[in-house]
PDB file of N, CA, C and O in Angstrom:
ATOM      1  N   UNK W 201      95.533 116.625  67.935  1.00 89.00           N
ATOM      2  CA  UNK W 201      96.293 115.851  66.979  1.00 89.00           C
ATOM      3  C   UNK W 201      95.645 114.485  66.791  1.00 89.00           C
ATOM      4  O   UNK W 201      95.121 113.898  67.725  1.00 89.00           O
ATOM      5  N   UNK W 202      95.685 113.997  65.576  1.00 90.00           N
ATOM      6  CA  UNK W 202      95.076 112.702  65.252  1.00 90.00           C
ATOM      7  C   UNK W 202      96.112 111.583  65.304  1.00 90.00           C
ATOM      8  O   UNK W 202      97.300 111.801  65.117  1.00 90.00           O
ATOM      9  N   UNK W 203      95.623 110.388  65.554  1.00 89.00           N
ATOM     10  CA  UNK W 203      96.464 109.199  65.617  1.00 89.00           C
ATOM     11  C   UNK W 203      95.747 108.069  64.888  1.00 89.00           C
ATOM     12  O   UNK W 203      94.528 107.933  64.979  1.00 89.00           O
ATOM     13  N   UNK W 204      96.502 107.249  64.165  1.00 89.00           N
ATOM     14  CA  UNK W 204      95.931 106.080  63.493  1.00 89.00           C
ATOM     15  C   UNK W 204      95.677 105.004  64.540  1.00 89.00           C
ATOM     16  O   UNK W 204      96.539 104.689  65.344  1.00 89.00           O
ATOM     17  N   UNK W 205      94.468 104.451  64.515  1.00 90.00           N
ATOM     18  CA  UNK W 205      94.119 103.375  65.436  1.00 90.00           C
ATOM     19  C   UNK W 205      93.720 102.157  64.604  1.00 90.00           C
ATOM     20  O   UNK W 205      92.901 102.253  63.697  1.00 90.00           O
ATOM     21  N   UNK W 206      94.324 101.028  64.924  1.00 92.00           N
ATOM     22  CA  UNK W 206      94.000  99.771  64.260  1.00 92.00           C
ATOM     23  C   UNK W 206      92.876  99.108  65.054  1.00 92.00           C
ATOM     24  O   UNK W 206      93.013  98.853  66.248  1.00 92.00           O
ATOM     25  N   UNK W 207      91.766  98.840  64.395  1.00 93.00           N
ATOM     26  CA  UNK W 207      90.607  98.243  65.059  1.00 93.00           C
ATOM     27  C   UNK W 207      90.389  96.792  64.613  1.00 93.00           C
ATOM     28  O   UNK W 207      89.297  96.254  64.751  1.00 93.00           O
ATOM     29  N   UNK W 208      91.437  96.185  64.110  1.00 94.00           N
ATOM     30  CA  UNK W 208      91.351  94.824  63.586  1.00 94.00           C
ATOM     31  C   UNK W 208      90.955  93.820  64.661  1.00 94.00           C
ATOM     32  O   UNK W 208      90.191  92.892  64.404  1.00 94.00           O
ATOM     33  N   UNK W 209      91.444  93.994  65.866  1.00 94.00           N
ATOM     34  CA  UNK W 209      91.095  93.071  66.958  1.00 94.00           C
ATOM     35  C   UNK W 209      89.599  93.025  67.204  1.00 94.00           C
ATOM     36  O   UNK W 209      89.013  91.950  67.364  1.00 94.00           O
ATOM     37  N   UNK W 210      88.965  94.196  67.212  1.00 93.00           N
ATOM     38  CA  UNK W 210      87.512  94.265  67.404  1.00 93.00           C
ATOM     39  C   UNK W 210      86.785  93.571  66.254  1.00 93.00           C
ATOM     40  O   UNK W 210      85.809  92.852  66.467  1.00 93.00           O
ATOM     41  N   UNK W 211      87.276  93.792  65.050  1.00 94.00           N
ATOM     42  CA  UNK W 211      86.658  93.191  63.874  1.00 94.00           C
ATOM     43  C   UNK W 211      86.762  91.663  63.914  1.00 94.00           C
ATOM     44  O   UNK W 211      85.801  90.958  63.593  1.00 94.00           O
ATOM     45  N   UNK W 212      87.912  91.161  64.338  1.00 96.00           N
ATOM     46  CA  UNK W 212      88.077  89.712  64.456  1.00 96.00           C
ATOM     47  C   UNK W 212      87.104  89.133  65.477  1.00 96.00           C
ATOM     48  O   UNK W 212      86.507  88.077  65.242  1.00 96.00           O
ATOM     49  N   UNK W 213      86.921  89.821  66.593  1.00 95.00           N
ATOM     50  CA  UNK W 213      85.969  89.360  67.609  1.00 95.00           C
ATOM     51  C   UNK W 213      84.562  89.326  67.043  1.00 95.00           C
ATOM     52  O   UNK W 213      83.824  88.361  67.254  1.00 95.00           O
ATOM     53  N   UNK W 214      84.184  90.391  66.313  1.00 93.00           N
ATOM     54  CA  UNK W 214      82.841  90.459  65.724  1.00 93.00           C
ATOM     55  C   UNK W 214      82.612  89.317  64.750  1.00 93.00           C
ATOM     56  O   UNK W 214      81.510  88.781  64.665  1.00 93.00           O
ATOM     57  N   UNK W 215      83.649  88.948  64.015  1.00 92.00           N
ATOM     58  CA  UNK W 215      83.502  87.891  63.014  1.00 92.00           C
ATOM     59  C   UNK W 215      83.800  86.502  63.581  1.00 92.00           C
ATOM     60  O   UNK W 215      83.691  85.509  62.873  1.00 92.00           O
ATOM     61  N   UNK W 216      84.185  86.441  64.850  1.00 94.00           N
ATOM     62  CA  UNK W 216      84.472  85.156  65.483  1.00 94.00           C
ATOM     63  C   UNK W 216      85.656  84.443  64.850  1.00 94.00           C
ATOM     64  O   UNK W 216      85.658  83.229  64.719  1.00 94.00           O
ATOM     65  N   UNK W 217      86.663  85.236  64.491  1.00 96.00           N
ATOM     66  CA  UNK W 217      87.831  84.680  63.807  1.00 96.00           C
ATOM     67  C   UNK W 217      89.078  84.909  64.648  1.00 96.00           C
ATOM     68  O   UNK W 217      89.225  85.956  65.269  1.00 96.00           O
ATOM     69  N   UNK W 218      89.966  83.936  64.633  1.00 97.00           N
ATOM     70  CA  UNK W 218      91.224  84.062  65.360  1.00 97.00           C
ATOM     71  C   UNK W 218      92.299  84.677  64.461  1.00 97.00           C
ATOM     72  O   UNK W 218      92.157  84.704  63.232  1.00 97.00           O
ATOM     73  N   UNK W 219      93.371  85.106  65.081  1.00 97.00           N
ATOM     74  CA  UNK W 219      94.523  85.622  64.336  1.00 97.00           C
ATOM     75  C   UNK W 219      95.072  84.528  63.420  1.00 97.00           C
ATOM     76  O   UNK W 219      95.427  84.791  62.269  1.00 97.00           O
ATOM     77  N   UNK W 220      95.129  83.306  63.923  1.00 97.00           N
ATOM     78  CA  UNK W 220      95.628  82.186  63.115  1.00 97.00           C
ATOM     79  C   UNK W 220      94.769  81.963  61.874  1.00 97.00           C
ATOM     80  O   UNK W 220      95.299  81.762  60.772  1.00 97.00           O
ATOM     81  N   UNK W 221      93.454  81.976  62.050  1.00 97.00           N
ATOM     82  CA  UNK W 221      92.552  81.795  60.911  1.00 97.00           C
ATOM     83  C   UNK W 221      92.739  82.901  59.884  1.00 97.00           C
ATOM     84  O   UNK W 221      92.795  82.633  58.677  1.00 97.00           O
ATOM     85  N   UNK W 222      92.837  84.138  60.369  1.00 98.00           N
ATOM     86  CA  UNK W 222      93.024  85.261  59.457  1.00 98.00           C
ATOM     87  C   UNK W 222      94.345  85.141  58.721  1.00 98.00           C
ATOM     88  O   UNK W 222      94.423  85.413  57.527  1.00 98.00           O
ATOM     89  N   UNK W 223      95.361  84.719  59.419  1.00 97.00           N
ATOM     90  CA  UNK W 223      96.666  84.538  58.791  1.00 97.00           C
ATOM     91  C   UNK W 223      96.591  83.541  57.642  1.00 97.00           C
ATOM     92  O   UNK W 223      97.115  83.789  56.547  1.00 97.00           O
ATOM     93  N   UNK W 224      95.925  82.437  57.870  1.00 97.00           N
ATOM     94  CA  UNK W 224      95.787  81.417  56.831  1.00 97.00           C
ATOM     95  C   UNK W 224      94.960  81.915  55.651  1.00 97.00           C
ATOM     96  O   UNK W 224      95.315  81.685  54.496  1.00 97.00           O
ATOM     97  N   UNK W 225      93.876  82.610  55.927  1.00 97.00           N
ATOM     98  CA  UNK W 225      92.982  83.073  54.867  1.00 97.00           C
ATOM     99  C   UNK W 225      93.549  84.255  54.080  1.00 97.00           C
ATOM    100  O   UNK W 225      93.235  84.417  52.906  1.00 97.00           O
ATOM    101  N   UNK W 226      94.367  85.080  54.738  1.00 97.00           N
ATOM    102  CA  UNK W 226      94.872  86.295  54.090  1.00 97.00           C
ATOM    103  C   UNK W 226      96.279  86.141  53.533  1.00 97.00           C
ATOM    104  O   UNK W 226      96.743  86.993  52.787  1.00 97.00           O
ATOM    105  N   UNK W 227      96.953  85.073  53.928  1.00 97.00           N
ATOM    106  CA  UNK W 227      98.351  84.853  53.540  1.00 97.00           C
ATOM    107  C   UNK W 227      99.258  85.979  54.065  1.00 97.00           C
ATOM    108  O   UNK W 227     100.204  86.397  53.412  1.00 97.00           O
ATOM    109  N   UNK W 228      98.922  86.472  55.262  1.00 97.00           N
ATOM    110  CA  UNK W 228      99.749  87.449  55.972  1.00 97.00           C
ATOM    111  C   UNK W 228     100.297  86.735  57.201  1.00 97.00           C
ATOM    112  O   UNK W 228      99.558  86.016  57.882  1.00 97.00           O
ATOM    113  N   UNK W 229     101.587  86.933  57.472  1.00 96.00           N
ATOM    114  CA  UNK W 229     102.198  86.259  58.616  1.00 96.00           C
ATOM    115  C   UNK W 229     101.412  86.503  59.898  1.00 96.00           C
ATOM    116  O   UNK W 229     100.958  87.615  60.153  1.00 96.00           O
ATOM    117  N   UNK W 230     101.294  85.453  60.703  1.00 97.00           N
ATOM    118  CA  UNK W 230     100.591  85.559  61.976  1.00 97.00           C
ATOM    119  C   UNK W 230     101.192  86.651  62.845  1.00 97.00           C
ATOM    120  O   UNK W 230     100.482  87.415  63.491  1.00 97.00           O
ATOM    121  N   UNK W 231     102.525  86.733  62.875  1.00 96.00           N
ATOM    122  CA  UNK W 231     103.201  87.733  63.707  1.00 96.00           C
ATOM    123  C   UNK W 231     102.824  89.150  63.276  1.00 96.00           C
ATOM    124  O   UNK W 231     102.619  90.023  64.129  1.00 96.00           O
ATOM    125  N   UNK W 232     102.709  89.384  61.980  1.00 95.00           N
ATOM    126  CA  UNK W 232     102.341  90.720  61.491  1.00 95.00           C
ATOM    127  C   UNK W 232     100.920  91.077  61.917  1.00 95.00           C
ATOM    128  O   UNK W 232     100.655  92.204  62.352  1.00 95.00           O
ATOM    129  N   UNK W 233     100.005  90.120  61.822  1.00 96.00           N
ATOM    130  CA  UNK W 233      98.617  90.365  62.241  1.00 96.00           C
ATOM    131  C   UNK W 233      98.562  90.594  63.740  1.00 96.00           C
ATOM    132  O   UNK W 233      97.889  91.504  64.222  1.00 96.00           O
ATOM    133  N   UNK W 234      99.276  89.785  64.492  1.00 96.00           N
ATOM    134  CA  UNK W 234      99.309  89.935  65.950  1.00 96.00           C
ATOM    135  C   UNK W 234      99.822  91.315  66.349  1.00 96.00           C
ATOM    136  O   UNK W 234      99.266  91.958  67.240  1.00 96.00           O
ATOM    137  N   UNK W 235     100.867  91.768  65.683  1.00 95.00           N
ATOM    138  CA  UNK W 235     101.405  93.100  65.980  1.00 95.00           C
ATOM    139  C   UNK W 235     100.395  94.192  65.655  1.00 95.00           C
ATOM    140  O   UNK W 235     100.273  95.171  66.396  1.00 95.00           O
ATOM    141  N   UNK W 236      99.650  94.040  64.572  1.00 94.00           N
ATOM    142  CA  UNK W 236      98.605  95.012  64.240  1.00 94.00           C
ATOM    143  C   UNK W 236      97.520  95.021  65.312  1.00 94.00           C
ATOM    144  O   UNK W 236      97.120  96.088  65.797  1.00 94.00           O
ATOM    145  N   UNK W 237      97.051  93.836  65.672  1.00 95.00           N
ATOM    146  CA  UNK W 237      95.975  93.715  66.667  1.00 95.00           C
ATOM    147  C   UNK W 237      96.401  94.296  68.017  1.00 95.00           C
ATOM    148  O   UNK W 237      95.619  94.950  68.701  1.00 95.00           O
ATOM    149  N   UNK W 238      97.661  94.074  68.394  1.00 93.00           N
ATOM    150  CA  UNK W 238      98.144  94.502  69.706  1.00 93.00           C
ATOM    151  C   UNK W 238      98.808  95.874  69.721  1.00 93.00           C
ATOM    152  O   UNK W 238      99.384  96.271  70.733  1.00 93.00           O
ATOM    153  N   UNK W 239      98.715  96.595  68.618  1.00 88.00           N
ATOM    154  CA  UNK W 239      99.265  97.946  68.561  1.00 88.00           C
ATOM    155  C   UNK W 239     100.774  98.011  68.625  1.00 88.00           C
ATOM    156  O   UNK W 239     101.342  99.020  69.020  1.00 88.00           O
ATOM    157  N   UNK W 240     101.439  96.941  68.243  1.00 91.00           N
ATOM    158  CA  UNK W 240     102.904  96.881  68.315  1.00 91.00           C
ATOM    159  C   UNK W 240     103.566  97.220  66.976  1.00 91.00           C
ATOM    160  O   UNK W 240     104.769  97.345  66.901  1.00 91.00           O
ATOM    161  N   UNK W 241     102.776  97.343  65.935  1.00 85.00           N
ATOM    162  CA  UNK W 241     103.305  97.560  64.587  1.00 85.00           C
ATOM    163  C   UNK W 241     103.523  99.045  64.355  1.00 85.00           C
ATOM    164  O   UNK W 241     102.608  99.840  64.511  1.00 85.00           O
ATOM    165  N   UNK W 242     104.725  99.427  63.979  1.00 82.00           N
ATOM    166  CA  UNK W 242     105.057 100.826  63.706  1.00 82.00           C
ATOM    167  C   UNK W 242     104.678 101.233  62.287  1.00 82.00           C
ATOM    168  O   UNK W 242     104.274 102.354  62.041  1.00 82.00           O
ATOM    169  N   UNK W 243     104.839 100.307  61.347  1.00 87.00           N
ATOM    170  CA  UNK W 243     104.550 100.577  59.944  1.00 87.00           C
ATOM    171  C   UNK W 243     103.394  99.698  59.481  1.00 87.00           C
ATOM    172  O   UNK W 243     103.270  98.562  59.908  1.00 87.00           O
ATOM    173  N   UNK W 244     102.608 100.253  58.572  1.00 88.00           N
ATOM    174  CA  UNK W 244     101.491  99.498  58.030  1.00 88.00           C
ATOM    175  C   UNK W 244     101.798  99.156  56.582  1.00 88.00           C
ATOM    176  O   UNK W 244     102.090 100.030  55.770  1.00 88.00           O
ATOM    177  N   UNK W 245     101.739  97.880  56.266  1.00 92.00           N
ATOM    178  CA  UNK W 245     101.930  97.413  54.903  1.00 92.00           C
ATOM    179  C   UNK W 245     100.553  97.417  54.235  1.00 92.00           C
ATOM    180  O   UNK W 245      99.674  96.635  54.599  1.00 92.00           O
ATOM    181  N   UNK W 246     100.386  98.291  53.260  1.00 92.00           N
ATOM    182  CA  UNK W 246      99.070  98.423  52.637  1.00 92.00           C
ATOM    183  C   UNK W 246      98.645  97.153  51.906  1.00 92.00           C
ATOM    184  O   UNK W 246      97.455  96.837  51.840  1.00 92.00           O
ATOM    185  N   UNK W 247      99.577  96.407  51.402  1.00 95.00           N
ATOM    186  CA  UNK W 247      99.231  95.127  50.760  1.00 95.00           C
ATOM    187  C   UNK W 247      98.647  94.174  51.796  1.00 95.00           C
ATOM    188  O   UNK W 247      97.680  93.472  51.519  1.00 95.00           O
ATOM    189  N   UNK W 248      99.192  94.182  53.012  1.00 95.00           N
ATOM    190  CA  UNK W 248      98.628  93.352  54.084  1.00 95.00           C
ATOM    191  C   UNK W 248      97.194  93.769  54.382  1.00 95.00           C
ATOM    192  O   UNK W 248      96.324  92.916  54.575  1.00 95.00           O
ATOM    193  N   UNK W 249      96.960  95.078  54.436  1.00 94.00           N
ATOM    194  CA  UNK W 249      95.607  95.572  54.715  1.00 94.00           C
ATOM    195  C   UNK W 249      94.647  95.107  53.618  1.00 94.00           C
ATOM    196  O   UNK W 249      93.525  94.678  53.895  1.00 94.00           O
ATOM    197  N   UNK W 250      95.093  95.170  52.375  1.00 95.00           N
ATOM    198  CA  UNK W 250      94.264  94.702  51.254  1.00 95.00           C
ATOM    199  C   UNK W 250      93.953  93.211  51.392  1.00 95.00           C
ATOM    200  O   UNK W 250      92.808  92.783  51.203  1.00 95.00           O
ATOM    201  N   UNK W 251      94.962  92.419  51.734  1.00 97.00           N
ATOM    202  CA  UNK W 251      94.777  90.973  51.881  1.00 97.00           C
ATOM    203  C   UNK W 251      93.845  90.665  53.054  1.00 97.00           C
ATOM    204  O   UNK W 251      92.998  89.772  52.964  1.00 97.00           O
ATOM    205  N   UNK W 252      94.007  91.391  54.142  1.00 96.00           N
ATOM    206  CA  UNK W 252      93.145  91.200  55.318  1.00 96.00           C
ATOM    207  C   UNK W 252      91.703  91.572  54.976  1.00 96.00           C
ATOM    208  O   UNK W 252      90.770  90.839  55.305  1.00 96.00           O
ATOM    209  N   UNK W 253      91.517  92.701  54.302  1.00 96.00           N
ATOM    210  CA  UNK W 253      90.166  93.136  53.919  1.00 96.00           C
ATOM    211  C   UNK W 253      89.498  92.100  53.016  1.00 96.00           C
ATOM    212  O   UNK W 253      88.316  91.778  53.190  1.00 96.00           O
ATOM    213  N   UNK W 254      90.259  91.568  52.095  1.00 96.00           N
ATOM    214  CA  UNK W 254      89.708  90.547  51.196  1.00 96.00           C
ATOM    215  C   UNK W 254      89.323  89.294  51.973  1.00 96.00           C
ATOM    216  O   UNK W 254      88.247  88.731  51.762  1.00 96.00           O
ATOM    217  N   UNK W 255      90.179  88.859  52.874  1.00 96.00           N
ATOM    218  CA  UNK W 255      89.899  87.657  53.663  1.00 96.00           C
ATOM    219  C   UNK W 255      88.662  87.846  54.547  1.00 96.00           C
ATOM    220  O   UNK W 255      87.885  86.910  54.747  1.00 96.00           O
ATOM    221  N   UNK W 256      88.480  89.069  55.057  1.00 95.00           N
ATOM    222  CA  UNK W 256      87.334  89.357  55.925  1.00 95.00           C
ATOM    223  C   UNK W 256      86.104  89.797  55.135  1.00 95.00           C
ATOM    224  O   UNK W 256      85.053  90.058  55.712  1.00 95.00           O
ATOM    225  N   UNK W 257      86.252  89.897  53.818  1.00 94.00           N
ATOM    226  CA  UNK W 257      85.176  90.303  52.921  1.00 94.00           C
ATOM    227  C   UNK W 257      84.591  91.657  53.300  1.00 94.00           C
ATOM    228  O   UNK W 257      83.377  91.827  53.412  1.00 94.00           O
ATOM    229  N   UNK W 258      85.485  92.620  53.527  1.00 94.00           N
ATOM    230  CA  UNK W 258      85.035  93.981  53.819  1.00 94.00           C
ATOM    231  C   UNK W 258      85.527  94.917  52.722  1.00 94.00           C
ATOM    232  O   UNK W 258      86.549  94.677  52.092  1.00 94.00           O
ATOM    233  N   UNK W 259      84.773  95.982  52.508  1.00 94.00           N
ATOM    234  CA  UNK W 259      85.139  96.951  51.479  1.00 94.00           C
ATOM    235  C   UNK W 259      85.447  98.324  52.062  1.00 94.00           C
ATOM    236  O   UNK W 259      85.894  99.206  51.345  1.00 94.00           O
ATOM    237  N   UNK W 260      85.214  98.493  53.339  1.00 94.00           N
ATOM    238  CA  UNK W 260      85.442  99.780  53.998  1.00 94.00           C
ATOM    239  C   UNK W 260      86.654  99.669  54.920  1.00 94.00           C
ATOM    240  O   UNK W 260      86.595  99.023  55.965  1.00 94.00           O
ATOM    241  N   UNK W 261      87.747 100.290  54.520  1.00 92.00           N
ATOM    242  CA  UNK W 261      89.003 100.210  55.279  1.00 92.00           C
ATOM    243  C   UNK W 261      88.844 100.758  56.700  1.00 92.00           C
ATOM    244  O   UNK W 261      89.600 100.400  57.596  1.00 92.00           O
ATOM    245  N   UNK W 262      87.838 101.596  56.914  1.00 92.00           N
ATOM    246  CA  UNK W 262      87.616 102.156  58.253  1.00 92.00           C
ATOM    247  C   UNK W 262      87.209 101.092  59.266  1.00 92.00           C
ATOM    248  O   UNK W 262      87.223 101.347  60.467  1.00 92.00           O
ATOM    249  N   UNK W 263      86.881  99.913  58.797  1.00 93.00           N
ATOM    250  CA  UNK W 263      86.607  98.816  59.730  1.00 93.00           C
ATOM    251  C   UNK W 263      87.902  98.234  60.284  1.00 93.00           C
ATOM    252  O   UNK W 263      87.879  97.515  61.280  1.00 93.00           O
ATOM    253  N   UNK W 264      89.022  98.552  59.641  1.00 94.00           N
ATOM    254  CA  UNK W 264      90.330  98.052  60.071  1.00 94.00           C
ATOM    255  C   UNK W 264      91.177  99.166  60.673  1.00 94.00           C
ATOM    256  O   UNK W 264      91.863  98.965  61.667  1.00 94.00           O
ATOM    257  N   UNK W 265      91.119 100.338  60.059  1.00 92.00           N
ATOM    258  CA  UNK W 265      91.959 101.485  60.458  1.00 92.00           C
ATOM    259  C   UNK W 265      91.064 102.710  60.584  1.00 92.00           C
ATOM    260  O   UNK W 265      90.208 102.959  59.742  1.00 92.00           O
ATOM    261  N   UNK W 266      91.307 103.496  61.621  1.00 91.00           N
ATOM    262  CA  UNK W 266      90.560 104.736  61.804  1.00 91.00           C
ATOM    263  C   UNK W 266      91.480 105.802  62.385  1.00 91.00           C
ATOM    264  O   UNK W 266      92.567 105.503  62.859  1.00 91.00           O
ATOM    265  N   UNK W 267      91.018 107.034  62.344  1.00 92.00           N
ATOM    266  CA  UNK W 267      91.745 108.137  62.983  1.00 92.00           C
ATOM    267  C   UNK W 267      91.002 108.551  64.232  1.00 92.00           C
ATOM    268  O   UNK W 267      89.775 108.689  64.209  1.00 92.00           O
ATOM    269  N   UNK W 268      91.733 108.744  65.312  1.00 92.00           N
ATOM    270  CA  UNK W 268      91.135 109.185  66.568  1.00 92.00           C
ATOM    271  C   UNK W 268      91.963 110.338  67.129  1.00 92.00           C
ATOM    272  O   UNK W 268      93.112 110.515  66.748  1.00 92.00           O
ATOM    273  N   UNK W 269      91.352 111.097  68.023  1.00 91.00           N
ATOM    274  CA  UNK W 269      92.114 112.119  68.720  1.00 91.00           C
ATOM    275  C   UNK W 269      93.159 111.416  69.583  1.00 91.00           C
ATOM    276  O   UNK W 269      92.884 110.376  70.177  1.00 91.00           O
ATOM    277  N   UNK W 270      94.338 111.970  69.655  1.00 84.00           N
ATOM    278  CA  UNK W 270      95.479 111.305  70.322  1.00 84.00           C
ATOM    279  C   UNK W 270      95.164 110.935  71.766  1.00 84.00           C
ATOM    280  O   UNK W 270      95.666 109.942  72.272  1.00 84.00           O
ATOM    281  N   UNK W 271      94.331 111.657  72.450  1.00 69.00           N
ATOM    282  CA  UNK W 271      94.019 111.371  73.840  1.00 69.00           C
ATOM    283  C   UNK W 271      93.099 110.192  74.046  1.00 69.00           C
ATOM    284  O   UNK W 271      92.856 109.772  75.158  1.00 69.00           O
ATOM    285  N   UNK W 272      92.565 109.577  72.986  1.00 57.00           N
ATOM    286  CA  UNK W 272      91.572 108.502  73.119  1.00 57.00           C
ATOM    287  C   UNK W 272      92.162 107.155  72.907  1.00 57.00           C
ATOM    288  O   UNK W 272      93.022 106.889  72.209  1.00 57.00           O
TER     289      UNK W 272
END
């Protein structure tokens, strides 16, 4: 079985950006980004993902969200 995995935390580390910086640049609440990074978010707001992708200047959503086998 597959599971959605949020890889935003890794991406932020690669870009040397904090959650606070991303929040300011993307206009997404800091708490929402923190929940995504820490795997605490049950629902994904696609508009937030679009805003985050734009702020990080990425065009491939797989840099933020991926599918993995549930055991991984």
